[in-house]
Coordinates of C-alpha atoms in Angstrom, one line a residue:
Chain A
M1 CA 5.2 -9.2 25.0
R2 CA 7.5 -6.6 26.7
E3 CA 4.5 -4.2 26.4
L4 CA 1.9 -6.7 27.6
L5 CA 4.4 -7.2 30.8
E6 CA 5.2 -3.6 31.3
E7 CA 1.3 -2.4 31.0
V8 CA -0.6 -5.5 32.3
I9 CA 1.3 -7.9 34.3
V10 CA 4.1 -6.1 36.4
P11 CA 1.8 -3.4 37.5
A12 CA -0.8 -6.1 38.9
F13 CA 1.6 -7.0 41.5
K14 CA 2.0 -4.5 44.5
F15 CA 4.4 -6.5 46.5
N16 CA 7.0 -7.4 44.2
K17 CA 10.5 -7.8 46.0
V18 CA 11.9 -8.6 49.2
G19 CA 13.4 -5.9 51.4
G20 CA 16.6 -4.5 49.5
G21 CA 16.6 -7.8 46.8
I22 CA 16.2 -7.3 43.0
G23 CA 12.4 -7.9 42.0
L24 CA 9.8 -7.8 39.4
P25 CA 10.5 -4.2 38.5
E26 CA 13.8 -5.0 37.7
M27 CA 13.2 -7.5 35.0
D28 CA 16.5 -8.9 35.2
D29 CA 17.3 -12.6 34.7
G30 CA 16.3 -13.7 38.3
A31 CA 15.7 -12.0 41.7
S32 CA 17.2 -12.0 44.8
I33 CA 16.2 -12.2 48.6
L34 CA 19.0 -11.4 51.3
V35 CA 19.6 -14.2 54.0
D36 CA 22.3 -13.6 56.4
G37 CA 24.3 -11.2 54.1
K38 CA 24.1 -13.4 51.2
S39 CA 21.7 -13.2 48.1
I40 CA 19.5 -16.3 47.4
V41 CA 18.9 -15.6 43.7
I42 CA 15.9 -17.2 42.2
T43 CA 14.9 -17.7 38.5
T44 CA 11.9 -19.2 36.5
D45 CA 11.0 -19.9 33.0
A46 CA 8.5 -21.8 30.9
S47 CA 10.4 -23.8 28.3
T48 CA 7.9 -24.3 25.1
V49 CA 10.3 -25.0 22.1
K50 CA 9.1 -26.7 19.1
P51 CA 10.2 -29.0 17.8
L52 CA 11.0 -30.8 21.1
F53 CA 14.1 -32.3 20.0
F54 CA 16.5 -30.1 17.6
P55 CA 20.1 -30.2 16.4
G56 CA 22.2 -29.8 19.3
G57 CA 19.8 -30.0 22.1
D58 CA 16.1 -30.8 23.2
I59 CA 13.6 -29.1 25.5
G60 CA 15.1 -31.0 28.6
K61 CA 18.6 -29.4 27.8
L62 CA 16.8 -26.1 27.3
A63 CA 14.7 -26.0 30.4
I64 CA 18.0 -26.9 32.5
C65 CA 20.6 -24.7 30.6
G66 CA 17.6 -21.9 30.8
A67 CA 18.0 -22.1 34.6
V68 CA 21.7 -22.3 35.1
N69 CA 22.4 -19.6 32.5
D70 CA 19.8 -17.0 34.1
L71 CA 21.2 -17.7 37.6
S72 CA 25.0 -17.5 36.0
M73 CA 23.7 -13.9 34.7
M74 CA 22.9 -12.7 38.0
G75 CA 26.4 -13.9 39.0
A76 CA 24.7 -16.5 41.1
E77 CA 26.3 -20.0 41.8
P78 CA 23.7 -22.5 40.9
L79 CA 22.5 -24.3 44.0
A80 CA 19.7 -26.4 42.5
V81 CA 16.7 -26.4 40.2
A82 CA 13.1 -27.3 40.6
S83 CA 11.0 -28.4 37.5
T84 CA 7.5 -28.9 36.7
I85 CA 6.5 -31.3 33.7
T86 CA 3.0 -30.4 32.0
A87 CA 2.2 -33.4 29.7
E88 CA -0.4 -33.9 26.9
E89 CA -2.8 -36.9 27.4
G90 CA -0.8 -39.8 25.0
L91 CA 2.7 -38.3 25.4
L92 CA 4.7 -41.5 24.9
I93 CA 6.8 -42.8 28.0
G94 CA 9.7 -43.2 25.5
T95 CA 9.5 -39.3 24.6
L96 CA 9.1 -38.2 28.5
R97 CA 12.3 -40.4 29.2
R98 CA 14.5 -39.0 26.6
V99 CA 13.5 -35.6 27.9
V100 CA 14.2 -36.2 31.4
E101 CA 17.5 -38.4 30.8
S102 CA 18.6 -35.1 28.8
M103 CA 17.8 -32.7 31.8
N104 CA 19.9 -35.2 33.9
R105 CA 23.0 -35.1 31.5
V106 CA 22.9 -31.5 31.9
L107 CA 22.7 -31.3 35.6
E108 CA 25.3 -34.1 35.8
E109 CA 27.8 -31.9 33.9
V110 CA 27.4 -29.2 35.8
E111 CA 26.9 -31.2 39.2
I112 CA 23.7 -29.5 40.0
P113 CA 20.8 -31.3 41.9
L114 CA 17.2 -31.3 40.9
I115 CA 15.4 -31.0 44.1
A116 CA 11.7 -30.6 43.8
G117 CA 9.1 -30.7 41.0
D118 CA 5.6 -31.3 39.9
T119 CA 3.8 -33.1 37.1
K120 CA 0.4 -32.3 35.2
V121 CA -1.5 -33.7 32.2
V122 CA -3.6 -31.7 30.0
E123 CA -5.7 -32.6 27.0
R124 CA -3.9 -33.0 23.8
G125 CA -3.7 -29.5 21.7
G126 CA -1.1 -26.9 21.4
L127 CA 1.8 -28.0 23.6
D128 CA 3.5 -30.6 21.3
Q129 CA 3.5 -33.1 24.1
I130 CA 5.3 -31.2 26.9
L131 CA 5.9 -28.2 28.7
L132 CA 8.7 -27.8 31.2
N133 CA 8.9 -25.4 33.7
T134 CA 12.1 -24.8 35.4
T135 CA 13.2 -22.8 38.5
G136 CA 16.5 -22.3 39.8
L137 CA 18.1 -21.2 42.9
G138 CA 21.8 -19.9 43.2
I139 CA 23.5 -18.0 45.9
T140 CA 26.0 -14.9 45.6
E141 CA 27.5 -12.1 47.9
N142 CA 27.2 -9.7 44.8
P143 CA 24.2 -10.2 42.2
I144 CA 25.0 -8.9 38.9
T145 CA 22.2 -6.7 37.3
D146 CA 21.7 -5.6 33.7
S147 CA 21.9 -2.2 34.8
G148 CA 25.5 -2.1 36.0
L149 CA 27.3 -1.0 32.7
K150 CA 29.5 2.0 33.1
P151 CA 31.2 4.2 30.7
G152 CA 34.6 2.7 29.9
N153 CA 33.6 -0.7 30.4
K154 CA 34.1 -3.4 27.3
I155 CA 31.4 -5.6 26.1
I156 CA 32.3 -9.4 25.6
I157 CA 30.1 -11.8 23.4
S158 CA 31.1 -15.3 24.7
G159 CA 30.4 -17.3 21.7
T160 CA 29.3 -17.3 18.0
I161 CA 25.6 -15.8 17.4
G162 CA 22.7 -17.0 15.7
N163 CA 23.0 -20.6 15.9
H164 CA 20.1 -22.0 18.0
Q165 CA 17.4 -19.5 16.4
L166 CA 18.6 -20.7 12.8
A167 CA 18.9 -24.3 13.8
L168 CA 15.3 -24.5 14.9
L169 CA 14.1 -22.7 11.7
S170 CA 16.0 -24.9 9.3
M171 CA 14.5 -27.8 11.1
R172 CA 10.9 -26.3 10.9
E173 CA 10.9 -25.1 7.8
G174 CA 13.0 -27.6 6.4
L175 CA 15.2 -25.3 5.2
K176 CA 18.8 -26.5 3.8
F177 CA 21.8 -24.2 4.4
E178 CA 25.5 -24.6 3.1
S179 CA 26.0 -26.8 6.1
P180 CA 24.0 -28.2 9.1
L181 CA 23.6 -25.8 11.9
E182 CA 23.2 -26.8 15.4
S183 CA 21.9 -25.2 18.4
D184 CA 24.6 -23.4 20.6
I185 CA 22.6 -24.3 23.8
A186 CA 24.9 -25.0 26.8
P187 CA 25.3 -24.5 30.5
L188 CA 27.5 -21.3 31.2
W189 CA 28.3 -21.4 35.0
E190 CA 31.7 -22.8 34.5
M191 CA 32.8 -20.0 32.0
I192 CA 31.0 -17.2 34.1
E193 CA 32.6 -18.7 37.4
R194 CA 36.1 -18.0 35.6
A195 CA 35.0 -14.4 34.5
L196 CA 34.0 -13.7 38.0
D197 CA 37.1 -14.9 39.6
V198 CA 39.1 -12.5 37.7
G199 CA 36.5 -9.8 38.8
G200 CA 35.6 -6.5 37.0
V201 CA 32.4 -8.0 35.5
T202 CA 29.6 -5.5 35.7
A203 CA 26.9 -6.5 34.0
M204 CA 25.4 -9.6 32.1
K205 CA 22.8 -11.0 30.1
D206 CA 22.2 -14.2 28.1
P207 CA 20.7 -13.0 24.6
T208 CA 18.0 -15.5 24.3
R209 CA 14.5 -14.4 22.8
G210 CA 15.5 -10.8 21.1
G211 CA 19.2 -11.9 20.6
V212 CA 22.1 -9.7 21.3
S213 CA 20.0 -6.5 20.1
G214 CA 17.4 -7.3 22.8
A215 CA 20.1 -7.9 25.5
L216 CA 22.1 -5.0 25.0
N217 CA 19.4 -2.7 24.4
D218 CA 18.0 -4.2 28.0
M219 CA 21.3 -3.1 29.5
S220 CA 22.2 0.2 27.8
R221 CA 18.6 1.3 28.8
K222 CA 18.7 0.1 32.2
S223 CA 22.2 1.7 33.1
G224 CA 21.8 5.0 31.2
V225 CA 24.4 4.3 28.8
D226 CA 25.2 3.9 25.0
V227 CA 26.8 0.8 23.8
I228 CA 29.1 1.0 20.6
L229 CA 29.5 -2.1 18.6
Q230 CA 32.1 -3.0 16.3
E231 CA 30.2 -5.2 13.6
D232 CA 33.4 -7.0 12.5
A233 CA 34.1 -8.1 15.9
I234 CA 31.1 -10.0 16.7
P235 CA 31.7 -13.9 16.8
M236 CA 29.6 -15.4 14.0
S237 CA 30.3 -18.3 11.7
G238 CA 30.2 -17.7 8.1
V239 CA 26.9 -20.3 7.4
V240 CA 24.9 -18.1 10.2
R241 CA 25.9 -14.8 8.2
R242 CA 24.9 -15.8 5.0
A243 CA 22.0 -17.7 6.0
S244 CA 20.4 -14.7 7.8
E245 CA 21.1 -12.5 4.9
M246 CA 19.5 -15.1 2.5
I247 CA 16.2 -15.1 4.9
G248 CA 16.5 -11.6 5.7
L249 CA 16.9 -11.9 9.5
D250 CA 19.0 -9.8 11.4
P251 CA 21.6 -12.2 13.2
L252 CA 21.7 -9.5 16.0
E253 CA 17.9 -10.4 16.7
L254 CA 18.7 -14.2 16.6
A255 CA 18.1 -16.1 19.8
N256 CA 20.8 -18.0 21.5
E257 CA 21.0 -20.5 24.2
G258 CA 24.6 -21.0 25.0
V259 CA 26.2 -17.1 25.0
A260 CA 26.6 -14.3 27.2
V261 CA 26.8 -10.9 26.9
I262 CA 29.1 -9.2 29.5
G263 CA 30.1 -5.8 30.6
V264 CA 33.6 -5.6 31.9
D265 CA 35.7 -2.8 33.5
G266 CA 38.2 -1.9 30.6
E267 CA 41.1 -2.6 32.7
K268 CA 40.3 -5.8 33.4
V269 CA 38.8 -7.0 30.1
E270 CA 41.7 -8.6 28.6
R271 CA 42.2 -11.0 31.7
V272 CA 38.5 -11.8 31.6
L273 CA 38.4 -12.6 27.8
K274 CA 41.1 -15.1 28.7
A275 CA 39.7 -16.7 31.4
I276 CA 36.6 -17.2 29.2
R277 CA 38.4 -18.6 26.3
K278 CA 39.8 -21.3 28.4
S279 CA 36.0 -22.2 29.3
K280 CA 34.4 -25.0 27.1
Y281 CA 31.8 -22.8 25.6
G282 CA 33.8 -19.8 25.7
T283 CA 36.6 -20.4 23.3
N284 CA 35.1 -18.0 20.8
A285 CA 34.6 -15.2 22.9
E286 CA 35.5 -11.6 21.7
I287 CA 35.6 -8.1 22.8
V288 CA 32.9 -6.8 20.8
G289 CA 32.5 -3.2 21.6
E290 CA 32.5 -0.7 24.5
V291 CA 30.1 1.7 26.8
T292 CA 30.0 5.4 26.7
E293 CA 28.0 7.8 28.1
G294 CA 24.7 8.0 26.7
S295 CA 20.9 7.7 26.9
G296 CA 20.4 3.8 26.4
R297 CA 21.0 3.7 22.8
V298 CA 22.9 0.6 21.1
I299 CA 25.0 1.9 18.0
I300 CA 27.1 -0.3 15.7
E301 CA 29.8 0.7 13.6
T302 CA 29.4 -1.4 10.6
Y303 CA 32.0 -3.2 8.1
I304 CA 31.9 -0.6 5.6
G305 CA 32.3 2.3 8.3
G306 CA 29.1 3.6 8.8
R307 CA 26.9 3.8 12.1
R308 CA 23.5 2.7 12.9
I309 CA 21.4 2.6 15.5
V310 CA 20.4 -1.1 16.7
R311 CA 16.6 -1.1 17.8
E312 CA 14.9 -3.4 20.2
P313 CA 13.6 -6.1 18.2
Y314 CA 9.9 -5.4 17.7
G315 CA 7.3 -8.2 18.2
S316 CA 8.2 -11.7 17.9
P317 CA 9.7 -13.0 15.0
M318 CA 9.0 -16.5 15.7
P319 CA 7.3 -18.5 18.5
R320 CA 8.3 -21.4 20.4
I321 CA 12.2 -20.9 20.2
C322 CA 12.8 -21.3 23.9
Chain B
M1 CA 1.0 -40.6 37.8
R2 CA 2.9 -41.8 41.1
E3 CA 4.2 -44.6 39.2
L4 CA 5.1 -42.7 36.6
L5 CA 7.1 -40.3 38.7
E6 CA 8.6 -43.3 40.6
E7 CA 9.7 -45.2 37.8
V8 CA 10.6 -42.8 35.2
I9 CA 11.0 -39.6 36.5
V10 CA 12.5 -39.4 39.8
P11 CA 15.0 -42.2 39.2
A12 CA 16.5 -40.5 36.1
F13 CA 18.0 -37.5 38.0
K14 CA 21.2 -38.8 39.9
F15 CA 21.8 -35.5 41.6
N16 CA 18.7 -35.0 43.6
K17 CA 19.4 -33.3 46.9
V18 CA 21.8 -30.3 48.4
G19 CA 23.7 -31.7 51.4
G20 CA 21.5 -32.6 54.1
G21 CA 18.3 -31.0 52.6
I22 CA 15.2 -32.5 51.5
G23 CA 15.2 -33.6 47.9
L24 CA 13.4 -35.2 45.3
P25 CA 13.6 -38.8 46.6
E26 CA 11.3 -37.7 49.7
M27 CA 8.4 -36.5 47.3
D28 CA 7.3 -34.1 49.8
D29 CA 5.5 -31.0 49.6
G30 CA 8.8 -29.0 48.6
A31 CA 12.7 -29.4 49.0
S32 CA 15.1 -27.7 51.1
I33 CA 18.6 -26.1 51.0
L34 CA 20.7 -25.4 54.3
V35 CA 22.1 -21.7 54.1
D36 CA 23.9 -20.9 57.5
G37 CA 21.9 -23.1 59.6
K38 CA 18.5 -22.0 58.3
S39 CA 16.6 -24.2 55.5
I40 CA 15.6 -22.4 52.5
V41 CA 12.3 -24.3 51.3
I42 CA 11.6 -24.2 47.6
T43 CA 8.0 -25.9 46.1
T44 CA 7.3 -25.6 42.3
D45 CA 3.7 -26.5 40.9
A46 CA 2.1 -26.3 37.7
S47 CA -1.8 -25.2 37.9
T48 CA -4.0 -26.4 35.1
V49 CA -7.4 -26.0 36.4
K50 CA -10.6 -26.2 34.5
P51 CA -12.3 -23.8 34.2
L52 CA -10.2 -21.0 34.9
F53 CA -12.7 -19.2 37.0
F54 CA -14.7 -21.4 39.2
P55 CA -16.8 -20.6 42.3
G56 CA -14.7 -19.6 45.1
G57 CA -11.6 -19.0 43.1
D58 CA -9.8 -19.1 39.8
I59 CA -6.4 -20.2 38.3
G60 CA -4.3 -17.2 39.9
K61 CA -5.8 -17.7 43.2
L62 CA -5.0 -21.5 43.0
A63 CA -1.5 -21.0 42.0
I64 CA -0.8 -18.4 44.5
C65 CA -2.4 -20.5 47.5
G66 CA -0.7 -23.7 46.1
A67 CA 2.6 -22.3 46.8
V68 CA 1.8 -20.8 50.0
N69 CA 0.4 -23.8 51.3
D70 CA 3.2 -26.0 50.0
L71 CA 5.7 -24.1 51.8
S72 CA 3.4 -23.8 55.0
M73 CA 3.2 -27.8 54.9
M74 CA 6.6 -27.7 55.2
G75 CA 6.6 -25.5 58.2
A76 CA 8.5 -22.5 56.2
E77 CA 7.3 -19.0 56.3
P78 CA 6.8 -17.9 52.8
L79 CA 9.2 -15.3 51.4
A80 CA 8.6 -14.8 47.8
V81 CA 7.0 -16.2 45.0
A82 CA 7.9 -16.7 41.3
S83 CA 5.6 -17.5 38.3
T84 CA 5.3 -18.4 34.8
I85 CA 2.4 -17.6 32.5
T86 CA 2.1 -19.7 29.6
A87 CA -0.6 -18.2 27.6
E88 CA -2.5 -19.5 24.4
E89 CA -2.9 -17.2 21.3
G90 CA -5.7 -15.2 21.3
L91 CA -6.0 -15.0 25.1
L92 CA -8.0 -11.9 25.8
I93 CA -6.1 -9.4 27.7
G94 CA -9.0 -8.9 30.0
T95 CA -8.7 -12.5 31.0
L96 CA -5.3 -12.2 31.9
R97 CA -5.8 -9.2 33.8
R98 CA -8.5 -10.9 36.0
V99 CA -6.2 -13.7 36.6
V100 CA -3.1 -11.7 37.6
E101 CA -5.4 -9.3 39.7
S102 CA -6.5 -12.4 41.4
M103 CA -3.0 -13.4 42.2
N104 CA -2.2 -10.3 43.5
R105 CA -5.2 -10.1 46.1
V106 CA -4.0 -13.4 47.7
L107 CA -0.5 -12.1 47.6
E108 CA -1.7 -8.8 49.4
E109 CA -3.7 -10.9 51.7
V110 CA -0.7 -12.7 52.9
E111 CA 1.7 -9.8 52.3
I112 CA 4.2 -12.0 50.0
P113 CA 5.7 -10.5 47.1
L114 CA 5.9 -11.8 43.4
I115 CA 9.6 -11.3 42.7
A116 CA 10.5 -13.1 39.5
G117 CA 8.4 -14.5 36.6
D118 CA 8.3 -15.3 32.5
T119 CA 5.6 -15.4 30.2
K120 CA 5.5 -17.6 26.7
V121 CA 2.9 -18.0 24.1
V122 CA 1.9 -21.1 22.5
E123 CA -0.5 -22.5 19.9
R124 CA -4.3 -22.4 20.9
G125 CA -5.3 -26.1 22.2
G126 CA -5.6 -27.8 25.1
L127 CA -4.7 -25.3 27.8
D128 CA -7.9 -23.5 27.6
Q129 CA -6.0 -20.1 27.4
I130 CA -3.4 -20.3 30.3
L131 CA -1.1 -22.0 32.3
L132 CA 0.6 -20.7 35.7
N133 CA 3.6 -22.1 37.1
T134 CA 4.2 -21.0 40.5
T135 CA 7.4 -21.4 42.8
G136 CA 7.2 -20.4 46.0
L137 CA 10.6 -19.9 48.6
G138 CA 10.3 -20.0 52.2
I139 CA 12.7 -20.2 55.3
T140 CA 12.7 -22.3 58.4
E141 CA 14.7 -23.5 61.1
N142 CA 12.7 -26.7 61.4
P143 CA 11.1 -28.1 58.3
I144 CA 8.2 -30.3 58.7
T145 CA 8.2 -33.2 56.6
D146 CA 5.5 -35.9 55.7
S147 CA 7.5 -38.5 57.6
G148 CA 7.6 -37.1 61.0
L149 CA 4.4 -38.9 62.3
K150 CA 5.0 -41.0 65.5
P151 CA 2.8 -43.1 67.7
G152 CA 0.7 -41.3 70.2
N153 CA 0.2 -38.2 67.6
K154 CA -3.1 -36.9 66.9
I155 CA -4.3 -35.9 63.5
I156 CA -6.1 -32.8 62.9
I157 CA -8.0 -31.7 59.5
S158 CA -8.3 -28.0 59.4
G159 CA -11.7 -27.7 57.6
T160 CA -14.3 -29.3 55.9
I161 CA -13.2 -31.5 53.0
G162 CA -14.5 -32.1 49.5
N163 CA -15.9 -28.7 48.8
H164 CA -12.9 -27.7 45.7
Q165 CA -13.4 -30.9 43.7
L166 CA -17.2 -31.1 44.1
A167 CA -17.4 -27.1 43.0
L168 CA -15.3 -27.8 40.1
L169 CA -17.3 -31.0 39.4
S170 CA -20.6 -29.3 39.6
M171 CA -19.6 -26.3 37.5
R172 CA -18.0 -28.6 34.7
E173 CA -20.8 -31.0 34.5
G174 CA -23.6 -28.7 35.2
L175 CA -24.7 -30.7 38.3
K176 CA -27.1 -28.8 40.8
F177 CA -27.0 -29.7 44.5
E178 CA -29.0 -28.8 47.3
S179 CA -26.9 -25.7 47.7
P180 CA -24.3 -24.1 45.7
L181 CA -20.5 -25.2 46.4
E182 CA -17.7 -23.1 46.9
S183 CA -14.0 -24.2 46.6
D184 CA -12.5 -23.9 50.1
I185 CA -9.5 -22.5 48.3
A186 CA -7.4 -20.4 50.6
P187 CA -3.6 -19.4 51.8
L188 CA -2.8 -21.3 54.9
W189 CA 0.3 -19.8 56.2
E190 CA -1.3 -17.6 59.1
M191 CA -3.3 -20.8 60.4
I192 CA -0.2 -22.8 60.2
E193 CA 2.0 -20.1 61.7
R194 CA -0.4 -20.0 64.8
A195 CA 0.1 -23.9 65.2
L196 CA 3.7 -23.9 64.7
D197 CA 3.8 -21.2 67.3
V198 CA 2.1 -23.5 70.0
G199 CA 4.9 -26.4 69.1
G200 CA 4.2 -30.2 68.6
V201 CA 3.6 -30.2 64.9
T202 CA 5.1 -33.6 63.7
A203 CA 4.1 -33.9 59.8
M204 CA 1.8 -31.7 57.6
K205 CA 0.4 -32.2 54.3
D206 CA -2.4 -30.4 52.4
P207 CA -4.8 -33.0 50.7
T208 CA -5.2 -31.7 47.4
R209 CA -5.2 -34.2 44.5
G210 CA -5.9 -37.6 46.1
G211 CA -7.5 -35.9 49.0
V212 CA -7.3 -36.7 52.8
S213 CA -6.9 -40.3 51.8
G214 CA -4.1 -39.6 49.5
A215 CA -2.2 -37.4 51.8
L216 CA -2.7 -39.7 55.0
N217 CA -1.6 -42.9 53.1
D218 CA 1.6 -40.9 52.1
M219 CA 2.2 -39.6 55.5
S220 CA 1.6 -42.8 57.3
R221 CA 3.8 -44.8 54.5
K222 CA 6.6 -42.4 55.0
S223 CA 6.4 -42.6 58.7
G224 CA 5.8 -46.3 59.1
V225 CA 2.9 -45.9 61.2
D226 CA -0.5 -46.6 61.2
V227 CA -3.3 -43.8 61.3
I228 CA -6.8 -44.5 62.6
L229 CA -9.4 -42.1 61.5
Q230 CA -12.8 -41.8 63.4
E231 CA -15.3 -41.2 60.7
D232 CA -17.7 -39.2 62.5
A233 CA -15.0 -36.5 63.6
I234 CA -14.2 -35.7 59.7
P235 CA -15.5 -32.1 59.2
M236 CA -17.8 -32.1 56.1
S237 CA -21.0 -30.3 55.2
G238 CA -24.0 -32.2 54.8
V239 CA -24.0 -30.8 51.1
V240 CA -20.6 -32.4 50.3
R241 CA -21.5 -35.7 52.4
R242 CA -25.0 -36.1 50.3
A243 CA -23.5 -35.0 46.9
S244 CA -20.5 -37.4 46.8
E245 CA -22.9 -40.4 48.0
M246 CA -25.2 -39.3 45.1
I247 CA -22.4 -38.9 42.7
G248 CA -20.5 -42.0 44.0
L249 CA -17.1 -40.2 45.0
D250 CA -15.6 -41.0 48.4
P251 CA -15.3 -37.8 49.9
L252 CA -11.8 -38.7 51.4
E253 CA -10.5 -38.9 47.9
L254 CA -12.0 -35.3 46.9
A255 CA -9.4 -32.7 46.4
N256 CA -8.8 -29.7 48.6
E257 CA -7.2 -26.5 48.2
G258 CA -7.4 -24.4 51.7
V259 CA -7.4 -27.5 54.2
A260 CA -4.4 -29.2 56.2
V261 CA -3.9 -32.6 57.6
I262 CA -1.7 -32.0 60.8
G263 CA -0.1 -34.5 63.0
V264 CA 0.5 -33.3 66.4
D265 CA 2.0 -34.3 69.6
G266 CA -1.1 -35.7 71.6
E267 CA -0.1 -33.6 74.4
K268 CA -0.4 -30.4 72.7
V269 CA -3.0 -31.1 70.3
E270 CA -5.7 -29.4 72.1
R271 CA -3.5 -26.1 72.4
V272 CA -2.8 -26.5 68.6
L273 CA -6.4 -27.3 67.7
K274 CA -7.6 -23.9 69.7
A275 CA -4.9 -21.8 67.8
I276 CA -6.0 -23.0 64.2
R277 CA -9.6 -22.4 65.3
K278 CA -8.7 -18.8 65.9
S279 CA -7.3 -18.3 62.5
K280 CA -9.4 -17.3 59.7
Y281 CA -9.5 -20.6 57.4
G282 CA -9.4 -22.8 60.5
T283 CA -12.6 -22.3 62.1
N284 CA -13.9 -25.9 61.4
A285 CA -10.8 -28.0 62.2
E286 CA -11.0 -31.1 64.1
I287 CA -9.2 -34.0 65.7
V288 CA -10.1 -36.8 63.4
G289 CA -7.6 -39.7 64.4
E290 CA -4.6 -40.7 66.0
V291 CA -1.4 -42.6 64.9
T292 CA -0.2 -46.0 65.9
E293 CA 2.8 -48.2 65.6
G294 CA 2.0 -50.0 62.2
S295 CA 3.0 -50.3 58.8
G296 CA 1.5 -47.4 56.6
R297 CA -2.1 -48.3 56.9
V298 CA -4.8 -45.6 57.2
I299 CA -7.7 -47.1 58.7
I300 CA -11.0 -45.8 59.2
E301 CA -13.3 -46.3 62.3
T302 CA -16.9 -45.9 60.5
Y303 CA -20.5 -44.1 62.0
I304 CA -21.7 -47.8 62.2
G305 CA -18.9 -49.2 63.9
G306 CA -16.9 -51.0 61.5
R307 CA -13.3 -50.7 60.3
R308 CA -12.1 -50.4 56.9
I309 CA -8.8 -49.5 55.4
V310 CA -8.7 -46.3 53.4
R311 CA -6.6 -47.3 50.4
E312 CA -4.7 -44.9 48.5
P313 CA -6.5 -43.4 45.4
Y314 CA -6.1 -45.4 42.6
G315 CA -5.8 -43.4 39.0
S316 CA -6.9 -39.8 38.5
P317 CA -10.7 -39.6 38.9
M318 CA -10.6 -36.4 37.4
P319 CA -8.0 -34.1 35.5
R320 CA -7.5 -30.3 35.6
I321 CA -8.7 -29.8 39.3
C322 CA -5.4 -28.0 40.4

């Protein structure tokens, strides 16, 4: 997909940014437009998760959290979201109602309005009843990009990883693990705002498709640095660790929907960590590694003392996870 | 669809606008957020047209024109668009390339950048290969709403009506008319900017799904006025007139993708008309009626001297036209 983007889609667009803002070529979590010295940030995502309702969430919660979190990863205070609903013929009103009520619950939690939308109907087919598209609008004076990592920065992961994708997988494939898994899906702005209030945040990304591995490879490549991870510091539940070992998936490549990967100035990282842990979705946050001079690699120091390169996930191991 | 929106979707959202901006309850072409005295305008639409390529355009051109035109109808200068592509498995790269190149051609014509996006893949099914979602961001000091019509205003229709839907219909159903029909699809900002420069524009809407009838019923209902149309003034080609008569469709209910319905102060309407006619897509513009005190009705004075009420189109005569 990144190849398709880099070779076909992104190069097709000759106009791809506004003035000094962040645009398409950056392939960040969103883009920005300068208006009177402030950056208006926009993010847009199609949500195609399957099944529509899963342990810990549903497509409506996913669509809203996706927009809120992408804005948060840009350091932007979410102002509003807009959403389109593409429904297959025969979609039950009750299903639609459950989805929009779920969207509303998240919006009420974060106190962000849904201000615009559109609905379309298509023939029954591959959508599983409904596709949501959500656009987030936010504002900031200092957008945070993926490319801001500096040698000496520390890396925080804000919560236990792997839960979202494994919860979907267990439901789809009927896999039973030692205890039931729930998606980590959550809106992260409150947590990110606390971190930004402390200061020292240099780069952020939410490790959705491609997981922590994808996010850190993007960040280190764009920043021109190396990232050194400590495997034993990475927050992960025992069930995720054992389940992914059993299935043969690397937990670092599993998609998350309520976790942030955050680069922080080394001198401020302890205070930022404390602030994050005070927030509802940040109680399991850990400092997991550091940034060194380098050439875009992600290296992990394993439990047993070895070192290996964490490569960008290749291909798409599982469709319809976000 | 309006019932579904009014009864299930819109009421589900408790937070639905930002401060004094235009939000979901207005059900206008877009929404607005006040930032330092200016209105940031956002619009979002799912494009699901079938077939993907049709006479005069394609889904890519439609998606971009849709965003540009919705912003224009709010009186907002388009700043940027963001787009998501949902592709069915097996979509040919060549098809994708044609679509994104078409998007780019319109963006180059209007000199607006595409700054953010997302891509997803779903199973093959009801989408006909590709679904685009496009969000437009614009800016204005004075948003134009649907509800601004005042008694004494005149109504302009900016181009010949009916071409888009009939062109799609003829292609889908293999209907041959006396001469081939092309969609009117076009980006309207240049035309609207000329009109706004003259001043006196009170309300605007692009008559897409539901056509001129749907647009004017919305505008008159929201404005609490009546609109009186002169049937013989409505710009329409002979082939559209005869083809819709033959098929039994009301041309006032046919979807357009490059036409605007504009309410203008009576004293300025001749100057606005002149300005619109100077623009590339406004050469066939006409003054088609006027606004009176009333109660949300649209009335047409027919060729033969009679009067009838133009009712809001009921149901959806044809899916996948935009």
